[in-house]
Amino acid sequence: MTTQTQTGPDPKTALSSRGGGPRADRSFQVLTLVAGLLVLAVLALILITTTREAWPALSEMGLRFITENRWDPPSNVFGGLAFIYGTAIVSLISLIFAVPVSIGIALFLTELAPRRLRAPAVTVIDLLAAVPSVVFGLWGVLVVAPKLVPIYQWFNDVLGGIPVIGSVFGEPVGSGRSFMTAGLILAIMITPIITSIAREVFDTVPRADKDAALALGATRWEMITGAVFPHSFGGLVGAVILGLGRAMGETIAVALIIGSSTQITANIFASGNAMPAVIVDQIGESTGTFTAALIGLGVVLFVMTVLINTAAQTIVRRAEIRMKGARS
Amino acid sequence: MTAPDPKVETVTASDRPSVSINAPTSGWGAVGVDTPQAAGAPVMDLRDVSVFYGNYEAVRGTSMPIRQNQITAMIGPSGCGKSTILRSLNRMNDLVPGARVAGKVTYHGQDLYAKDVDPIQVRRRIGMVFQKPNPFPKSIFDNVAYGLRINGIKGNLHDQVEEALTGAALWDEVKDKLKMSGLSLSGGQQQRLCIARTIAVRPDVILMDEPCSALDPIATGKIEDLMHELAKTYTIVIVTHNMQQAARVSHYTAFFTAEVDDKQVRHGRLVEFSETGKLFTNPSDKRTEDYITGRFG
C-alpha cells in the first residue's frame, strides 16, 4: 500500500495497490448496490403494509374480492370486480387513442419535422404533461363531457342496432360522464409520456440502419417500418407500459369524469367506476372493514401493475432475442 | 450466380418509374432487352461534379465514367471526398441537410438530379453497401426479403432469397439458420448478408463504401473474391482506403486528394482516373505517384 515510502520495488514500476482506487471502487459498488436494494425494499414494504391493512377485508371476502360484482359497504360485502373492470376498460380506451397518436407525433418529430420546429414542439408536448390532473378532470367534466354526448348519441344511432358492436356503443349517459370520456381524457394525459419516450427511442436508431433501408429504394414509410420499428420495439413497449401505468393509477381526473356508478357493462358510453377513483371517493367516510376493503383495491391495483410490467418485460426480452440474436 | 441477366430484368420487370429511360444519343445506354450491353460501356458518367455541404465545397470538378461490368475503385487520403462522390451517385447525399450537387451525373444518359427523377427509383437501381455491416435487427431471411417486399417484386420469395444469398456466397453458411437474427452472424458474414440484401433487388450498379474496413483479412479476402464474381453481373464502384485492395480488385481507379486553396479551405479533388494497372505502375500525375509509393504530397 505504501510502496512509495518504503524500500521496495521502484515506485515508478510498482504494481501493488496504491489503496485509493480499489477502495473507492469498492465503496461505489456498495453505494449503488444499496440504492438498488432500496427500491426493492420500498416496493416490498408497500406491498406488505398495505396487504396487512387490507387483510380484514381480504380474508373475509377471499377470492370473491376480485370475482364478485357487489360492493355493499353497509352489509359488509366487498366485491370489487366492477372497479377492476372499469380500470381495465378506461385504460384500454386511453391506450387505443394515445398510442397511435403518440407514435405518430414521435415519428414526426424525429423523422419528418424540420429541425427548427423540433425543440418548440417538444416543449409544448412536455407542457401538456405538466398540467395538473385535477385540471384535466375539471375540464373533462365541465367542458368535454357535455360536448361529447351528441357524438356518442350519433354513434349509438348508427351502430347501436348491430348485434355485438351495438352493445359497445350503447345509449350514452346524459351527463357524458362515462368510460369513454374518462378514457379520452386519460389519453390526452398519457400522450406526452409515451411521445417523449418514443421520441428518445426513435432517436437511438442508428443512421446506418436507416441508410441501409433507403439505399434499397425504400420510401420514408418503408424505412420506418423496416428499420426504425424493429429497432425500437422494446423501447416502444416500455413507453406504452409507462403510459398504461399512469392511466391505471390516475385518480382524481378519473374520479371526476367516470360517473361513479358500480356496474359492469359493455357500453362504453355508460358511467362506471375505477379502483383509484373508488378509493378517493369513499375513503373519507369509511371505517373498519370498509377501509380495509378500499386499501385492498389499492393492493389489487398494485399487483396488476406489477404483473403487467413483468409480462411486458418478458415480451420484450423474447422479441429482442428473436430480432437481435442471443448475443446481445 | 445463376441470374440470367438481372440488368435487363431490372429495367423491364419493375414498374415503370418516373425515371424515363430515354434512348440516349450516344447509343451506349440503350436498354436493349435482346442486346446485352458490351462490358466497358459507361453506365454512369460524371461531368464536372462538385458536392457542397451548405456553402462548403467538399469536392470540386470531378469528371469520370463508371463502366459496365467493371469495378471502379476510388482511393485517396481521408477527407479527399471519395465517399462524398460515391454517395452522390445514388442520391444518398440528399439525406444530408444542406447537401447539394453541381455538375452532371448521368445514369444511362439520364440526369440523376433532374427534377422528375425519383430518388427512390435511383436507389433501387443503384444499390449501396456500407462501411460497417448494418443488417436489420431481423432474421437472415427477412433481411434479404425486405428489399424484395418493399419493391413488390413478384415470384417465389424463398427462391429469390436463396438466389441472393448464393450470389453473395453466404447460402451454404446460413441455409440452416435463416430464421436466426442477422446480427448473430460474424462481421464478414454480416457484410455478405448486406451484399445479398443489395443484390436481391437486382440493382444495376452496386456502390461499396469501404466495405472491408471493419473486417479481418480472411473476411476481406472473401468479399474481394465475391466482388470479382459480382462484376460479371453488376457494375461496381468501391471506395477503399486500402491501395492493395484497389489494385487487387478493380479495373479502373480514380485517385482523389485533398487540396487547400488560397483561403485555407480544403477541397477534395480527382487527380487521376485510368486503368488500374496503369495508375499503379505508370501514373501520369506526380501526386498519384507520391501517394501510391507512400510519399504523401
XYZ file of C-alpha atoms in Angstrom:
625
model
C 0.000 0.000 0.000
C 2.690 2.419 0.849
C 5.351 1.389 -1.568
C 6.274 4.956 -2.164
C 7.811 5.478 1.228
C 9.424 2.106 1.658
C 12.375 0.410 0.180
C 10.615 -1.953 -2.097
C 10.135 -2.035 -5.800
C 10.874 1.125 -7.652
C 7.815 3.381 -7.264
C 7.838 4.034 -10.997
C 7.237 0.386 -11.792
C 5.444 -0.849 -8.666
C 2.295 -2.790 -9.367
C 0.897 -3.171 -5.872
C -2.216 -1.229 -4.981
C -1.955 2.403 -4.006
C -5.112 1.926 -1.954
C -7.217 4.811 -3.150
C -8.503 3.374 -6.429
C -9.739 -0.043 -5.329
C -11.200 1.335 -2.110
C -13.162 3.994 -3.977
C -14.340 1.345 -6.404
C -15.481 -0.861 -3.557
C -17.408 1.883 -1.786
C -19.010 2.982 -5.052
C -20.104 -0.583 -5.632
C -21.645 -0.807 -2.179
C -23.362 2.551 -2.609
C -25.036 1.577 -5.879
C -25.967 -1.830 -4.503
C -27.683 -0.177 -1.543
C -29.520 2.184 -3.870
C -30.693 -0.736 -5.974
C -31.816 -2.759 -2.971
C -33.594 0.260 -1.525
C -36.046 0.234 -4.435
C -36.836 -3.409 -3.829
C -37.174 -2.807 -0.108
C -39.585 0.083 -0.584
C -41.687 -1.954 -3.016
C -41.800 -4.898 -0.640
C -42.652 -2.658 2.310
C -45.525 -1.037 0.458
C -46.899 -4.399 -0.539
C -46.547 -5.884 2.966
C -48.035 -2.980 4.904
C -50.946 -2.370 2.540
C -51.765 -6.063 2.464
C -51.737 -6.117 6.270
C -54.049 -3.115 6.428
C -56.343 -4.701 3.852
C -56.277 -8.103 5.483
C -59.628 -7.908 7.367
C -61.474 -7.388 4.098
C -59.347 -9.719 2.006
C -59.589 -12.611 4.449
C -63.330 -12.172 4.832
C -64.058 -11.973 1.099
C -61.343 -14.306 -0.149
C -61.198 -14.570 -3.914
C -64.680 -13.042 -4.154
C -62.969 -9.710 -3.533
C -61.920 -9.690 -7.154
C -64.509 -12.006 -8.738
C -67.781 -10.714 -7.320
C -69.651 -7.678 -8.579
C -71.299 -6.478 -5.420
C -69.947 -3.522 -3.460
C -72.195 -3.054 -0.490
C -70.389 -1.491 2.488
C -73.424 -1.432 4.877
C -73.786 -5.210 4.630
C -70.001 -5.694 4.659
C -69.881 -7.164 1.146
C -66.939 -6.019 -0.891
C -66.713 -7.495 -4.361
C -64.619 -5.146 -6.494
C -64.978 -6.699 -9.933
C -66.806 -3.683 -11.368
C -63.923 -1.401 -10.394
C -61.319 -3.732 -11.823
C -63.371 -3.840 -14.995
C -63.682 -0.046 -15.040
C -59.933 0.422 -14.617
C -59.214 -2.072 -17.371
C -61.693 -0.630 -19.865
C -60.725 3.000 -19.265
C -57.020 2.181 -19.561
C -57.657 0.241 -22.734
C -59.595 3.110 -24.317
C -56.860 5.559 -23.381
C -54.191 3.343 -24.924
C -56.171 2.845 -28.124
C -56.208 6.584 -28.644
C -52.891 7.596 -27.126
C -50.514 5.019 -28.602
C -51.022 5.708 -32.333
C -51.124 9.448 -31.764
C -48.001 9.420 -29.613
C -46.043 7.251 -32.017
C -47.188 9.486 -34.854
C -46.015 12.611 -33.054
C -42.718 10.972 -32.138
C -42.106 9.860 -35.728
C -42.973 13.303 -36.996
C -40.540 14.908 -34.576
C -37.662 12.518 -35.259
C -38.029 11.775 -38.948
C -40.054 14.477 -40.653
C -40.175 17.769 -38.798
C -37.785 20.497 -39.852
C -35.000 20.772 -37.318
C -36.005 24.201 -36.055
C -39.549 23.037 -35.324
C -38.458 20.163 -33.124
C -37.438 21.917 -29.933
C -40.584 24.080 -29.660
C -42.841 21.132 -30.421
C -41.181 19.053 -27.722
C -41.617 21.899 -25.228
C -45.318 22.173 -25.979
C -45.848 18.444 -25.563
C -43.924 18.399 -22.311
C -46.083 21.269 -21.079
C -49.080 19.032 -21.593
C -47.548 16.649 -19.085
C -47.223 19.484 -16.590
C -50.958 20.240 -16.455
C -52.247 19.040 -13.032
C -54.579 16.099 -13.313
C -57.335 17.854 -11.375
C -57.387 20.494 -14.102
C -57.805 17.763 -16.703
C -60.578 16.312 -14.564
C -62.488 19.570 -14.258
C -62.025 20.325 -17.928
C -63.315 16.864 -18.737
C -66.392 17.188 -16.582
C -67.337 20.779 -17.308
C -66.305 21.211 -20.927
C -65.616 17.961 -22.715
C -68.207 15.547 -21.342
C -71.355 17.565 -22.266
C -69.984 18.276 -25.750
C -69.342 14.606 -26.377
C -72.889 13.455 -25.616
C -74.269 14.310 -29.089
C -71.327 12.485 -30.686
C -71.926 9.447 -28.506
C -75.594 9.656 -29.462
C -74.657 9.694 -33.142
C -72.518 6.566 -32.728
C -75.365 4.931 -30.835
C -77.838 5.821 -33.603
C -75.584 4.497 -36.344
C -74.022 1.454 -34.710
C -76.462 0.662 -31.886
C -78.515 -1.705 -33.992
C -75.666 -4.021 -34.939
C -75.655 -7.108 -32.681
C -72.290 -7.282 -30.904
C -70.850 -3.893 -31.794
C -74.123 -2.234 -30.841
C -73.760 -3.227 -27.210
C -70.362 -1.463 -27.075
C -71.835 1.750 -28.473
C -74.919 1.743 -26.267
C -77.193 4.501 -25.016
C -74.964 7.360 -23.744
C -75.421 8.649 -20.223
C -76.882 12.182 -20.198
C -74.009 13.861 -18.372
C -71.421 12.379 -20.689
C -69.501 11.125 -17.631
C -68.575 7.705 -18.896
C -65.836 5.169 -19.530
C -65.295 6.744 -22.922
C -64.885 10.303 -21.677
C -62.555 9.171 -18.922
C -60.564 7.147 -21.438
C -60.274 10.093 -23.820
C -59.093 12.494 -21.137
C -56.635 9.881 -19.909
C -55.385 9.501 -23.465
C -54.528 13.201 -23.528
C -52.806 12.858 -20.181
C -50.596 9.934 -21.155
C -49.757 11.112 -24.672
C -46.829 13.307 -23.545
C -45.224 10.432 -21.629
C -45.494 7.958 -24.468
C -44.444 10.576 -27.016
C -41.358 11.671 -25.181
C -40.110 8.129 -24.566
C -40.947 7.015 -28.121
C -39.045 10.024 -29.434
C -35.932 9.102 -27.464
C -36.263 5.511 -28.637
C -36.522 6.529 -32.292
C -33.519 8.783 -31.866
C -31.388 5.793 -30.951
C -31.992 4.027 -34.282
C -28.582 4.065 -35.991
C -28.226 6.211 -39.092
C -26.671 3.148 -40.749
C -29.878 1.154 -40.421
C -31.964 3.889 -41.957
C -29.418 4.366 -44.748
C -29.492 0.644 -45.455
C -33.246 0.727 -45.967
C -33.147 3.878 -48.087
C -30.315 2.505 -50.226
C -32.604 -0.383 -51.151
C -35.109 2.050 -52.583
C -37.332 2.314 -49.512
C -39.712 5.213 -49.140
C -39.643 7.040 -45.850
C -42.557 4.972 -44.562
C -40.921 1.705 -45.653
C -37.752 2.860 -43.969
C -39.719 3.463 -40.749
C -41.417 0.062 -40.782
C -38.298 -1.783 -41.917
C -35.529 -0.132 -39.960
C -36.981 2.084 -37.247
C -39.705 -0.111 -35.762
C -37.726 -3.361 -35.441
C -35.027 -1.420 -33.676
C -37.432 0.367 -31.355
C -39.798 -2.439 -30.391
C -38.526 -2.932 -26.866
C -38.414 0.758 -26.108
C -41.879 1.320 -27.511
C -43.341 -1.412 -25.317
C -41.681 0.278 -22.376
C -43.207 3.603 -23.379
C -46.668 2.086 -23.662
C -46.342 0.341 -20.299
C -45.363 3.581 -18.597
C -48.390 5.252 -20.159
C -50.572 2.362 -19.073
C -49.246 2.603 -15.543
C -50.159 6.244 -15.435
C -53.610 5.554 -16.874
C -54.342 2.759 -14.422
C -53.200 4.753 -11.443
C -54.763 8.073 -12.405
C -57.118 9.007 -9.601
C -58.621 12.431 -9.427
C -59.329 13.033 -13.113
C -60.992 9.647 -13.472
C -62.928 10.084 -10.225
C -64.387 13.314 -11.599
C -65.175 12.047 -15.084
C -66.136 8.403 -14.902
C -69.541 8.947 -13.301
C -69.209 6.835 -10.140
C -71.626 4.022 -10.685
C -70.914 0.431 -9.837
C -71.766 -1.539 -12.931
C -70.224 -3.848 -15.495
C -71.472 -3.088 -18.960
C -70.063 -3.397 -22.427
C -71.470 0.048 -23.162
C -68.504 2.411 -23.224
C -70.835 5.425 -23.116
C -72.184 4.373 -19.694
C -70.945 5.515 -16.294
C -68.766 3.254 -14.232
C -66.037 3.415 -11.694
C -62.374 2.568 -11.382
C -60.255 1.378 -8.479
C -58.311 4.550 -7.658
C -61.439 6.662 -8.114
C -63.412 4.490 -5.700
C -60.670 4.728 -3.110
C -60.504 8.504 -3.210
C -64.311 8.814 -3.304
C -65.068 6.614 -0.353
C -62.081 6.553 1.966
C -63.287 9.623 3.871
C -66.492 8.036 5.095
C -65.185 4.532 5.675
C -64.293 2.679 8.836
C -63.103 -0.770 9.797
C -63.531 -3.452 7.200
C -64.740 -0.875 4.672
C -61.410 0.968 4.928
C -59.600 -2.332 4.699
C -61.534 -3.169 1.527
C -60.568 0.139 -0.076
C -56.926 -0.464 0.757
C -57.447 -3.934 -0.695
C -58.394 -2.310 -4.002
C -55.078 -0.489 -3.861
C -53.266 -3.779 -3.353
C -55.093 -5.295 -6.336
C -54.136 -2.297 -8.474
C -50.530 -2.580 -7.350
C -50.360 -6.289 -8.101
C -51.978 -5.752 -11.516
C -49.398 -3.132 -12.406
C -46.530 -5.388 -11.370
C -47.970 -8.290 -13.364
C -48.394 -6.180 -16.497
C -44.855 -4.852 -16.176
C -43.451 -8.340 -15.800
C -45.427 -9.611 -18.780
C -44.216 -6.697 -20.903
C -40.611 -7.332 -19.940
C -40.951 -10.960 -20.942
C -42.409 -9.990 -24.310
C -39.616 -7.519 -24.918
C -36.907 -9.962 -23.958
C -38.300 -12.642 -26.268
C -38.562 -10.182 -29.139
C -35.052 -8.895 -28.602
C -33.612 -12.375 -28.705
C -35.536 -13.089 -31.877
C -34.540 -9.847 -33.602
C -31.051 -9.193 -32.371
C -29.750 -12.671 -31.753
C -28.870 -14.293 -28.475
C -25.607 -12.456 -28.265
C -26.870 -9.141 -27.022
C -24.651 -16.803 -59.989
C -27.491 -18.141 -61.977
C -29.307 -14.935 -62.743
C -29.804 -14.821 -66.489
C -29.311 -11.125 -66.883
C -30.572 -9.123 -63.959
C -29.781 -5.804 -65.526
C -32.211 -6.248 -68.303
C -34.812 -7.592 -65.964
C -34.290 -4.754 -63.556
C -35.481 -2.235 -66.008
C -38.155 -4.177 -67.786
C -39.742 -6.127 -64.960
C -40.132 -3.335 -62.482
C -42.926 -0.849 -62.513
C -42.041 1.983 -64.811
C -40.599 4.699 -62.647
C -40.690 8.395 -63.101
C -37.176 7.939 -64.396
C -37.995 7.517 -68.013
C -35.262 5.668 -69.739
C -34.806 7.515 -72.961
C -32.667 6.231 -75.730
C -29.533 8.275 -75.294
C -27.929 9.982 -78.220
C -24.608 8.272 -77.778
C -26.168 4.885 -78.083
C -24.416 3.015 -75.297
C -27.117 3.495 -72.734
C -29.934 1.924 -74.696
C -31.608 -0.718 -72.613
C -31.884 -3.260 -75.323
C -33.505 -6.393 -73.984
C -32.030 -8.612 -76.633
C -28.663 -6.999 -76.983
C -26.667 -7.239 -73.804
C -24.531 -4.184 -73.372
C -20.888 -4.538 -74.005
C -18.769 -4.693 -70.897
C -16.913 -1.471 -70.525
C -19.549 0.843 -71.919
C -20.208 3.695 -69.491
C -23.264 3.101 -67.288
C -22.801 6.291 -65.375
C -20.939 9.428 -66.190
C -19.780 12.287 -64.014
C -19.236 15.659 -65.661
C -17.632 18.368 -63.576
C -19.400 17.197 -60.420
C -18.976 19.233 -57.259
C -20.639 18.458 -53.967
C -21.467 21.184 -51.462
C -22.474 20.985 -47.840
C -24.080 24.352 -47.294
C -21.524 26.795 -48.648
C -18.623 24.436 -48.231
C -17.475 22.795 -51.419
C -16.393 19.337 -50.284
C -15.379 18.029 -53.692
C -14.885 20.068 -56.829
C -14.890 19.363 -60.512
C -14.949 15.592 -60.793
C -15.314 14.003 -64.217
C -15.122 10.265 -64.775
C -17.087 7.383 -66.275
C -18.387 4.290 -64.466
C -18.101 1.384 -66.882
C -20.389 -1.581 -67.340
C -19.408 -4.803 -65.515
C -16.201 -3.231 -64.349
C -15.026 -2.484 -60.848
C -14.124 1.133 -60.422
C -12.140 1.945 -57.289
C -11.876 5.331 -55.631
C -8.791 5.779 -53.496
C -7.157 8.642 -51.696
C -6.393 10.009 -48.238
C -9.083 10.736 -45.653
C -11.141 13.806 -46.405
C -10.485 13.715 -50.133
C -14.171 13.405 -50.915
C -14.254 9.919 -52.382
C -17.131 8.795 -50.147
C -18.934 12.037 -50.839
C -18.730 11.432 -54.567
C -19.849 7.838 -54.072
C -22.918 8.973 -52.160
C -23.803 11.424 -54.874
C -24.089 8.518 -57.306
C -27.303 7.194 -55.764
C -28.503 10.395 -54.159
C -27.782 9.310 -50.611
C -26.410 12.811 -50.173
C -29.978 14.061 -50.421
C -30.424 12.884 -46.847
C -27.780 15.236 -45.517
C -29.334 18.623 -44.778
C -27.725 21.305 -46.912
C -26.043 18.913 -49.328
C -26.112 19.984 -52.964
C -24.633 18.615 -56.156
C -23.455 20.762 -59.045
C -22.419 19.465 -62.432
C -23.969 16.499 -64.061
C -24.298 12.867 -63.016
C -25.905 10.723 -65.670
C -27.169 7.175 -65.486
C -27.833 5.615 -68.885
C -27.902 9.115 -70.255
C -30.430 10.468 -67.784
C -29.549 13.299 -65.453
C -29.700 11.793 -61.971
C -30.537 15.152 -60.469
C -33.221 16.183 -62.950
C -36.463 17.411 -61.440
C -38.611 14.470 -62.439
C -36.188 11.842 -61.156
C -37.409 9.927 -58.140
C -34.504 9.279 -55.745
C -36.241 6.117 -54.566
C -36.068 4.673 -58.075
C -32.464 5.798 -58.344
C -31.510 3.891 -55.202
C -33.484 0.917 -56.344
C -31.210 0.660 -59.416
C -28.039 1.852 -57.783
C -27.627 -0.071 -54.551
C -25.176 0.532 -51.755
C -23.117 -1.494 -49.286
C -21.833 0.410 -46.297
C -18.618 0.598 -44.345
C -19.934 -1.017 -41.202
C -22.043 -4.130 -41.758
C -25.557 -2.981 -40.964
C -28.057 -5.828 -41.114
C -31.502 -5.013 -39.803
C -32.406 -6.477 -36.418
C -34.441 -9.139 -38.173
C -33.934 -12.713 -39.270
C -31.445 -13.525 -42.026
C -34.327 -14.346 -44.331
C -36.188 -11.135 -43.600
C -33.056 -9.080 -44.116
C -32.812 -10.276 -47.698
C -36.565 -10.369 -48.271
C -37.011 -6.773 -47.090
C -35.915 -5.203 -50.359
C -37.971 -7.676 -52.376
C -41.049 -6.912 -50.314
C -40.825 -3.148 -50.450
C -40.194 -3.214 -54.149
C -43.131 -5.516 -54.717
C -41.024 -7.956 -56.683
C -43.134 -10.889 -57.760
C -42.189 -14.526 -57.705
C -41.249 -17.085 -55.108
C -39.790 -15.166 -52.206
C -37.833 -18.088 -50.828
C -36.194 -18.845 -54.165
C -35.174 -15.256 -54.626
C -33.746 -15.051 -51.124
C -31.780 -18.228 -51.773
C -30.537 -16.857 -55.055
C -29.382 -13.614 -53.467
C -27.656 -15.426 -50.598
C -25.998 -17.760 -53.074
C -24.915 -14.774 -55.121
C -23.322 -13.305 -52.022
C -21.528 -16.616 -51.276
C -23.365 -16.946 -47.993
C -26.060 -19.534 -48.686
C -24.099 -22.603 -47.553
C -23.230 -20.958 -44.268
C -26.733 -19.829 -43.358
C -29.165 -22.141 -45.125
C -29.938 -23.984 -41.884
C -30.485 -20.883 -39.799
C -32.434 -18.481 -41.963
C -34.700 -17.666 -39.033
C -31.837 -16.543 -36.841
C -31.113 -12.881 -36.419
C -28.839 -11.310 -38.999
C -26.945 -9.776 -36.106
C -25.943 -13.203 -34.813
C -23.558 -13.671 -37.751
C -19.867 -12.771 -37.742
C -18.773 -9.429 -39.164
C -17.736 -10.845 -42.528
C -20.945 -12.841 -42.810
C -22.946 -9.771 -41.889
C -21.286 -7.821 -44.669
C -22.048 -10.572 -47.164
C -25.622 -10.574 -45.855
C -25.736 -6.864 -46.634
C -24.453 -7.624 -50.137
C -27.140 -10.306 -50.525
C -29.727 -7.788 -49.383
C -28.479 -5.357 -52.005
C -28.360 -7.785 -54.932
C -31.756 -9.277 -54.030
C -33.461 -6.270 -55.595
C -31.297 -6.728 -58.700
C -29.734 -3.343 -58.999
C -27.743 -2.237 -61.980
C -24.871 -0.670 -60.093
C -23.558 -1.512 -56.623
C -21.753 1.168 -54.662
C -19.478 -0.051 -51.885
C -18.271 2.382 -49.266
C -15.140 0.845 -47.733
C -16.906 -2.499 -47.401
C -13.958 -4.274 -45.814
C -12.625 -1.676 -43.430
C -14.340 -3.330 -40.460
C -13.323 -6.866 -41.420
C -10.352 -9.122 -40.797
C -8.092 -10.202 -43.711
C -9.849 -13.538 -44.245
C -13.297 -11.978 -44.409
C -11.843 -9.262 -46.628
C -10.478 -11.892 -48.999
C -13.887 -13.493 -49.278
C -15.534 -10.195 -50.090
C -12.890 -9.434 -52.707
C -13.412 -12.811 -54.382
C -17.110 -12.125 -54.280
C -16.628 -8.767 -55.961
C -14.931 -10.400 -58.936
C -17.874 -12.759 -59.180
C -20.388 -9.944 -58.861
C -18.724 -7.873 -61.553
C -19.874 -10.443 -64.098
C -23.422 -9.326 -63.422
C -23.173 -5.901 -61.889
C -21.266 -2.708 -62.250
C -19.363 -1.961 -59.066
C -17.913 1.199 -57.604
C -15.822 0.784 -54.478
C -14.311 3.327 -52.151
C -11.340 1.982 -50.279
C -8.559 3.182 -48.020
C -6.565 0.166 -48.964
C -4.480 0.674 -52.078
C -3.627 -3.004 -52.364
C -7.306 -3.749 -52.378
C -7.909 -1.320 -55.209
C -5.022 -2.855 -57.118
C -6.322 -6.373 -56.497
C -9.959 -5.958 -57.363
C -10.518 -3.017 -59.636
C -10.334 -2.458 -63.373
C -10.300 1.303 -63.134
C -9.045 3.506 -60.356
C -9.757 7.100 -59.512
C -7.263 8.799 -57.244
C -8.590 11.672 -55.166
C -6.701 14.024 -52.946
C -7.452 16.936 -50.678
C -6.131 20.343 -51.623
C -6.023 23.532 -49.640
C -6.975 26.611 -51.638
C -5.849 30.252 -51.172
C -8.431 30.756 -48.432
C -7.104 27.804 -46.477
C -10.202 25.719 -47.215
C -9.817 22.047 -48.010
C -11.453 20.608 -51.105
C -11.462 17.107 -52.398
C -10.321 16.704 -55.959
C -9.979 13.961 -58.537
C -6.343 13.827 -59.575
C -6.200 10.935 -61.946
C -8.511 8.368 -63.427
C -7.233 5.494 -65.512
C -6.996 1.767 -65.804
C -5.849 0.302 -62.533
C -2.742 -1.302 -63.969
C -1.595 1.942 -65.493
C -2.419 4.051 -62.448
C -0.379 1.835 -60.153
C 2.588 1.196 -62.455
C 2.810 4.286 -64.541
C 0.833 7.142 -63.014
C 0.776 10.294 -65.081
C 0.485 12.649 -62.117
C 3.223 13.256 -59.585
C 0.723 13.361 -56.715
C -0.587 9.909 -57.616
C 2.898 8.555 -57.731
C 3.733 10.028 -54.336
C 0.616 8.536 -52.826
C 0.946 5.033 -54.193
C 4.594 4.840 -53.330
C 3.872 6.005 -49.817
C 5.288 9.513 -50.092
C 2.429 11.770 -49.224
C 2.455 15.026 -51.027
